[in-house]
Amino acid sequence: GQNIDQPTEMTATEGAIVQINCTYQTSGFNGLFWYQQHAGEAPTFLSYNVLDGLEEKGRFSSFLSRSKGYSYLLLKELQMKDSASYLCAVLRYGNKLVFGAGTILRVKS
Amino acid sequence: GAVVSQHPSWVICKSGTSVKIECRSLDFQATTMFWYRQFPKQSLMLMATSNEGSKATYEQGVEKDKFLINHASLTLSTLTVTSAHPEDSSFYICSAIGRVGYEQYFGPGTRLTVT
């Protein structure tokens, strides 16, 4: 089976740092994606990890531990526009993406 | 590069009618396209995988006779919702991958409302 868990909602303050965790159990693993999705819009790509470790890209970083089935997305210097849903998705063999339920992040001033 | 478009962006139809949604890769050839459905406040659920020139592969629980998928060319896939019912109202999103790589490029989505 497959199971991807992430918190339902998080709230953080503008300028702060927030970490969104994702744990997964899947049969077949070919990497992990993080997407950002604003309401009523399609997901936009944030990061992809296939090897253990931290990938940094500007204000966003993503970490993966394959042995622990764990990933997190780190957002620094939060801005109001970062308020969105963040989706963790596992890439399985056959290029199929399995999405978590998403974490709604609310950034307050 | 790697732009995917969908048409229409929103559609309202009456119960019992059929609706066709187009997904196009504008600047690359998409060997594989995926169709997802997303209900309010839920995540994306994969409906089917579509490979150019072959029959689509449907996920468990998705009725292939109700959701007809055609991937006639390397830049176009269509999803037809046949005999639509109010419970089919949802946000339908397609994605595409090219000949090389694994990253999926998502279309902007189509909001379907069945009255």
mmCIF file of C-alpha atoms in Angstrom:
data_model
loop_
_atom_site.group_PDB
_atom_site.id
_atom_site.type_symbol
_atom_site.label_atom_id
_atom_site.label_comp_id
_atom_site.label_asym_id
_atom_site.label_seq_id
_atom_site.Cartn_x
_atom_site.Cartn_y
_atom_site.Cartn_z
ATOM 1 C CA GLY A 1 0.000 0.000 0.000
ATOM 2 C CA GLN A 2 0.909 3.624 0.063
ATOM 3 C CA ASN A 3 0.534 6.254 2.694
ATOM 4 C CA ILE A 4 1.715 9.842 2.691
ATOM 5 C CA ASP A 5 1.173 11.945 5.796
ATOM 6 C CA GLN A 6 1.604 15.660 6.312
ATOM 7 C CA PRO A 7 0.002 18.091 8.752
ATOM 8 C CA THR A 8 -3.345 19.490 7.717
ATOM 9 C CA GLU A 9 -2.721 23.102 8.614
ATOM 10 C CA MET A 10 0.058 25.326 9.910
ATOM 11 C CA THR A 11 0.225 28.985 10.815
ATOM 12 C CA ALA A 12 3.369 31.098 10.888
ATOM 13 C CA THR A 13 4.324 34.739 11.091
ATOM 14 C CA GLU A 14 5.661 36.858 8.256
ATOM 15 C CA GLY A 15 9.458 36.820 8.250
ATOM 16 C CA ALA A 16 9.689 33.613 10.224
ATOM 17 C CA ILE A 17 10.819 30.101 9.251
ATOM 18 C CA VAL A 18 8.430 27.174 8.923
ATOM 19 C CA GLN A 19 9.086 23.473 8.394
ATOM 20 C CA ILE A 20 6.456 21.251 6.807
ATOM 21 C CA ASN A 21 7.024 17.556 7.406
ATOM 22 C CA CYS A 22 6.035 14.624 5.238
ATOM 23 C CA THR A 23 6.311 10.929 6.022
ATOM 24 C CA TYR A 24 5.655 8.251 3.470
ATOM 25 C CA GLN A 25 5.314 4.538 3.019
ATOM 26 C CA THR A 26 5.096 3.467 -0.577
ATOM 27 C CA SER A 27 5.900 0.469 -2.709
ATOM 28 C CA GLY A 28 8.365 1.747 -5.240
ATOM 29 C CA PHE A 29 10.174 5.033 -4.668
ATOM 30 C CA ASN A 30 11.758 7.143 -7.379
ATOM 31 C CA GLY A 31 12.002 10.462 -5.601
ATOM 32 C CA LEU A 32 9.913 13.012 -3.733
ATOM 33 C CA PHE A 33 8.441 16.270 -4.965
ATOM 34 C CA TRP A 34 7.133 19.318 -3.172
ATOM 35 C CA TYR A 35 4.544 21.489 -4.893
ATOM 36 C CA GLN A 36 2.860 24.738 -3.967
ATOM 37 C CA GLN A 37 -0.790 25.165 -4.833
ATOM 38 C CA HIS A 38 -2.889 28.291 -4.464
ATOM 39 C CA ALA A 39 -6.630 27.835 -4.278
ATOM 40 C CA GLY A 40 -8.183 27.137 -7.665
ATOM 41 C CA GLU A 41 -4.841 26.852 -9.414
ATOM 42 C CA ALA A 42 -2.637 24.008 -10.552
ATOM 43 C CA PRO A 43 0.357 22.914 -8.472
ATOM 44 C CA THR A 44 3.686 24.573 -9.165
ATOM 45 C CA PHE A 45 6.965 22.736 -8.754
ATOM 46 C CA LEU A 46 9.133 23.621 -5.776
ATOM 47 C CA SER A 47 11.672 20.829 -5.340
ATOM 48 C CA TYR A 48 12.661 17.278 -6.114
ATOM 49 C CA ASN A 49 14.781 14.995 -3.922
ATOM 50 C CA VAL A 50 15.910 11.516 -4.855
ATOM 51 C CA LEU A 51 19.072 11.256 -2.740
ATOM 52 C CA ASP A 52 19.332 11.745 1.002
ATOM 53 C CA GLY A 53 20.191 15.223 2.093
ATOM 54 C CA LEU A 54 19.234 18.840 1.798
ATOM 55 C CA GLU A 55 18.502 20.695 -1.430
ATOM 56 C CA GLU A 56 18.475 24.467 -1.141
ATOM 57 C CA LYS A 57 16.854 26.819 -3.597
ATOM 58 C CA GLY A 58 16.566 30.396 -2.458
ATOM 59 C CA ARG A 59 14.114 30.724 0.420
ATOM 60 C CA PHE A 60 12.993 27.134 -0.008
ATOM 61 C CA SER A 61 14.894 24.017 1.045
ATOM 62 C CA SER A 62 13.861 20.383 0.981
ATOM 63 C CA PHE A 63 15.302 17.450 2.893
ATOM 64 C CA LEU A 64 14.982 13.722 2.323
ATOM 65 C CA SER A 65 15.823 10.644 4.365
ATOM 66 C CA ARG A 66 14.954 7.546 2.397
ATOM 67 C CA SER A 67 15.752 5.164 5.237
ATOM 68 C CA LYS A 68 13.274 6.978 7.484
ATOM 69 C CA GLY A 69 10.669 7.644 4.802
ATOM 70 C CA TYR A 70 10.783 11.294 5.763
ATOM 71 C CA SER A 71 11.023 14.643 4.056
ATOM 72 C CA TYR A 72 10.518 18.247 5.006
ATOM 73 C CA LEU A 73 10.104 21.528 3.206
ATOM 74 C CA LEU A 74 11.680 24.536 4.880
ATOM 75 C CA LEU A 75 10.471 28.013 4.035
ATOM 76 C CA LYS A 76 12.546 30.966 5.241
ATOM 77 C CA GLU A 77 11.739 34.652 5.467
ATOM 78 C CA LEU A 78 8.061 33.949 5.100
ATOM 79 C CA GLN A 79 6.001 36.309 2.988
ATOM 80 C CA MET A 80 2.255 36.742 2.865
ATOM 81 C CA LYS A 81 2.226 35.333 -0.670
ATOM 82 C CA ASP A 82 3.559 32.035 0.711
ATOM 83 C CA SER A 83 0.101 31.358 2.106
ATOM 84 C CA ALA A 84 -0.929 28.312 0.086
ATOM 85 C CA SER A 85 -1.291 24.564 0.211
ATOM 86 C CA TYR A 86 1.958 22.581 0.077
ATOM 87 C CA LEU A 87 1.795 19.125 -1.407
ATOM 88 C CA CYS A 88 4.245 16.336 -0.802
ATOM 89 C CA ALA A 89 4.246 13.772 -3.630
ATOM 90 C CA VAL A 90 6.127 10.535 -4.066
ATOM 91 C CA LEU A 91 7.229 9.510 -7.538
ATOM 92 C CA ARG A 92 6.659 5.830 -8.038
ATOM 93 C CA TYR A 93 7.884 3.610 -10.816
ATOM 94 C CA GLY A 94 6.040 4.299 -14.024
ATOM 95 C CA ASN A 95 6.338 8.048 -13.393
ATOM 96 C CA LYS A 96 3.205 8.040 -11.260
ATOM 97 C CA LEU A 97 2.914 10.700 -8.602
ATOM 98 C CA VAL A 98 1.113 9.922 -5.371
ATOM 99 C CA PHE A 99 0.135 13.047 -3.497
ATOM 100 C CA GLY A 100 -0.318 13.666 0.181
ATOM 101 C CA ALA A 101 -3.405 15.529 1.321
ATOM 102 C CA GLY A 102 -1.505 18.801 1.468
ATOM 103 C CA THR A 103 -0.659 21.225 4.236
ATOM 104 C CA ILE A 104 -2.454 24.568 4.270
ATOM 105 C CA LEU A 105 0.009 27.217 5.394
ATOM 106 C CA ARG A 106 -1.337 30.496 6.669
ATOM 107 C CA VAL A 107 1.113 33.361 6.999
ATOM 108 C CA LYS A 108 0.002 36.135 9.309
ATOM 109 C CA SER A 109 1.437 39.602 9.684
ATOM 110 C CA GLY B 1 9.604 26.202 -21.702
ATOM 111 C CA ALA B 2 7.497 23.186 -20.647
ATOM 112 C CA VAL B 3 4.109 24.861 -20.764
ATOM 113 C CA VAL B 4 0.910 22.865 -20.534
ATOM 114 C CA SER B 5 -2.457 24.391 -21.335
ATOM 115 C CA GLN B 6 -5.971 23.218 -20.643
ATOM 116 C CA HIS B 7 -9.198 24.203 -22.295
ATOM 117 C CA PRO B 8 -11.686 25.200 -21.117
ATOM 118 C CA SER B 9 -10.595 26.703 -17.824
ATOM 119 C CA TRP B 10 -14.105 26.335 -16.494
ATOM 120 C CA VAL B 11 -17.305 24.785 -17.740
ATOM 121 C CA ILE B 12 -20.863 24.432 -16.518
ATOM 122 C CA CYS B 13 -22.984 21.676 -17.999
ATOM 123 C CA LYS B 14 -26.306 20.037 -17.371
ATOM 124 C CA SER B 15 -26.632 16.619 -15.842
ATOM 125 C CA GLY B 16 -26.588 13.890 -18.477
ATOM 126 C CA THR B 17 -24.494 15.768 -21.012
ATOM 127 C CA SER B 18 -20.875 15.132 -21.964
ATOM 128 C CA VAL B 19 -17.955 17.488 -21.581
ATOM 129 C CA LYS B 20 -14.569 17.361 -23.288
ATOM 130 C CA ILE B 21 -11.452 18.823 -21.702
ATOM 131 C CA GLU B 22 -8.289 19.344 -23.726
ATOM 132 C CA CYS B 23 -4.736 19.211 -22.443
ATOM 133 C CA ARG B 24 -1.934 20.443 -24.667
ATOM 134 C CA SER B 25 1.819 20.570 -24.279
ATOM 135 C CA LEU B 26 2.731 23.807 -26.026
ATOM 136 C CA ASP B 27 6.484 23.632 -26.437
ATOM 137 C CA PHE B 28 7.447 20.010 -25.980
ATOM 138 C CA GLN B 29 6.327 16.567 -26.992
ATOM 139 C CA ALA B 30 4.578 14.759 -24.189
ATOM 140 C CA THR B 31 5.009 11.030 -24.321
ATOM 141 C CA THR B 32 2.897 10.611 -21.227
ATOM 142 C CA MET B 33 0.058 12.676 -19.840
ATOM 143 C CA PHE B 34 -1.756 12.230 -16.577
ATOM 144 C CA TRP B 35 -5.250 13.220 -15.548
ATOM 145 C CA TYR B 36 -6.031 14.128 -11.957
ATOM 146 C CA ARG B 37 -9.176 15.101 -10.105
ATOM 147 C CA GLN B 38 -9.238 17.294 -7.052
ATOM 148 C CA PHE B 39 -12.249 17.828 -4.811
ATOM 149 C CA PRO B 40 -12.409 20.887 -2.543
ATOM 150 C CA LYS B 41 -9.860 20.825 0.255
ATOM 151 C CA GLN B 42 -8.534 17.473 -0.896
ATOM 152 C CA SER B 43 -5.387 16.471 -2.683
ATOM 153 C CA LEU B 44 -4.928 15.453 -6.288
ATOM 154 C CA MET B 45 -6.068 11.962 -7.114
ATOM 155 C CA LEU B 46 -4.632 10.311 -10.199
ATOM 156 C CA MET B 47 -7.381 9.144 -12.524
ATOM 157 C CA ALA B 48 -5.444 7.752 -15.462
ATOM 158 C CA THR B 49 -2.180 7.656 -17.323
ATOM 159 C CA SER B 50 -2.251 8.362 -21.013
ATOM 160 C CA ASN B 51 0.483 7.374 -23.454
ATOM 161 C CA GLU B 52 0.471 8.631 -27.019
ATOM 162 C CA GLY B 53 -0.986 6.121 -29.427
ATOM 163 C CA SER B 54 -2.115 3.615 -26.824
ATOM 164 C CA LYS B 55 -5.019 3.073 -24.490
ATOM 165 C CA ALA B 56 -5.068 4.915 -21.217
ATOM 166 C CA THR B 57 -4.397 3.098 -17.972
ATOM 167 C CA TYR B 58 -7.018 3.874 -15.354
ATOM 168 C CA GLU B 59 -6.539 3.854 -11.624
ATOM 169 C CA GLN B 60 -8.605 1.567 -9.466
ATOM 170 C CA GLY B 61 -12.118 2.866 -8.973
ATOM 171 C CA VAL B 62 -12.120 5.152 -12.025
ATOM 172 C CA GLU B 63 -14.730 4.180 -14.609
ATOM 173 C CA LYS B 64 -13.067 4.046 -17.997
ATOM 174 C CA ASP B 65 -16.399 4.129 -19.828
ATOM 175 C CA LYS B 66 -17.360 7.316 -18.055
ATOM 176 C CA PHE B 67 -14.038 9.119 -18.325
ATOM 177 C CA LEU B 68 -12.857 8.654 -21.897
ATOM 178 C CA ILE B 69 -9.251 9.556 -22.543
ATOM 179 C CA ASN B 70 -7.698 9.988 -25.959
ATOM 180 C CA HIS B 71 -4.007 10.763 -26.498
ATOM 181 C CA ALA B 72 -4.003 11.100 -30.261
ATOM 182 C CA SER B 73 -0.791 13.058 -30.654
ATOM 183 C CA LEU B 74 2.344 13.926 -28.745
ATOM 184 C CA THR B 75 0.918 17.304 -27.804
ATOM 185 C CA LEU B 76 -2.748 16.629 -27.108
ATOM 186 C CA SER B 77 -4.748 14.505 -24.720
ATOM 187 C CA THR B 78 -8.468 14.831 -24.134
ATOM 188 C CA LEU B 79 -10.681 13.784 -21.250
ATOM 189 C CA THR B 80 -14.380 13.397 -21.946
ATOM 190 C CA VAL B 81 -16.720 13.126 -19.006
ATOM 191 C CA THR B 82 -19.714 11.261 -20.368
ATOM 192 C CA SER B 83 -23.225 11.516 -18.926
ATOM 193 C CA ALA B 84 -22.006 13.935 -16.305
ATOM 194 C CA HIS B 85 -23.650 14.036 -12.894
ATOM 195 C CA PRO B 86 -23.377 16.620 -10.108
ATOM 196 C CA GLU B 87 -20.952 14.354 -8.218
ATOM 197 C CA ASP B 88 -18.545 14.707 -11.164
ATOM 198 C CA SER B 89 -18.198 18.403 -10.354
ATOM 199 C CA SER B 90 -14.543 18.850 -9.554
ATOM 200 C CA PHE B 91 -11.257 20.439 -10.557
ATOM 201 C CA TYR B 92 -9.624 18.402 -13.305
ATOM 202 C CA ILE B 93 -5.898 18.862 -13.837
ATOM 203 C CA CYS B 94 -3.645 17.328 -16.448
ATOM 204 C CA SER B 95 0.099 16.999 -16.427
ATOM 205 C CA ALA B 96 2.656 15.977 -19.004
ATOM 206 C CA ILE B 97 6.182 14.645 -19.128
ATOM 207 C CA GLY B 98 8.501 14.768 -22.078
ATOM 208 C CA ARG B 99 10.745 12.220 -23.706
ATOM 209 C CA VAL B 100 13.482 12.810 -21.178
ATOM 210 C CA GLY B 101 13.081 13.072 -17.450
ATOM 211 C CA TYR B 102 10.404 12.513 -14.899
ATOM 212 C CA GLU B 103 9.149 15.964 -13.925
ATOM 213 C CA GLN B 104 5.472 16.501 -14.530
ATOM 214 C CA TYR B 105 4.357 19.869 -15.858
ATOM 215 C CA PHE B 106 0.859 20.735 -14.785
ATOM 216 C CA GLY B 107 -1.858 22.464 -16.723
ATOM 217 C CA PRO B 108 -3.852 25.272 -15.092
ATOM 218 C CA GLY B 109 -6.834 23.026 -14.427
ATOM 219 C CA THR B 110 -10.469 22.929 -15.519
ATOM 220 C CA ARG B 111 -13.276 23.632 -13.095
ATOM 221 C CA LEU B 112 -16.286 21.482 -14.013
ATOM 222 C CA THR B 113 -19.688 22.197 -12.495
ATOM 223 C CA VAL B 114 -22.557 19.882 -13.327
ATOM 224 C CA THR B 115 -26.015 21.258 -12.550
#
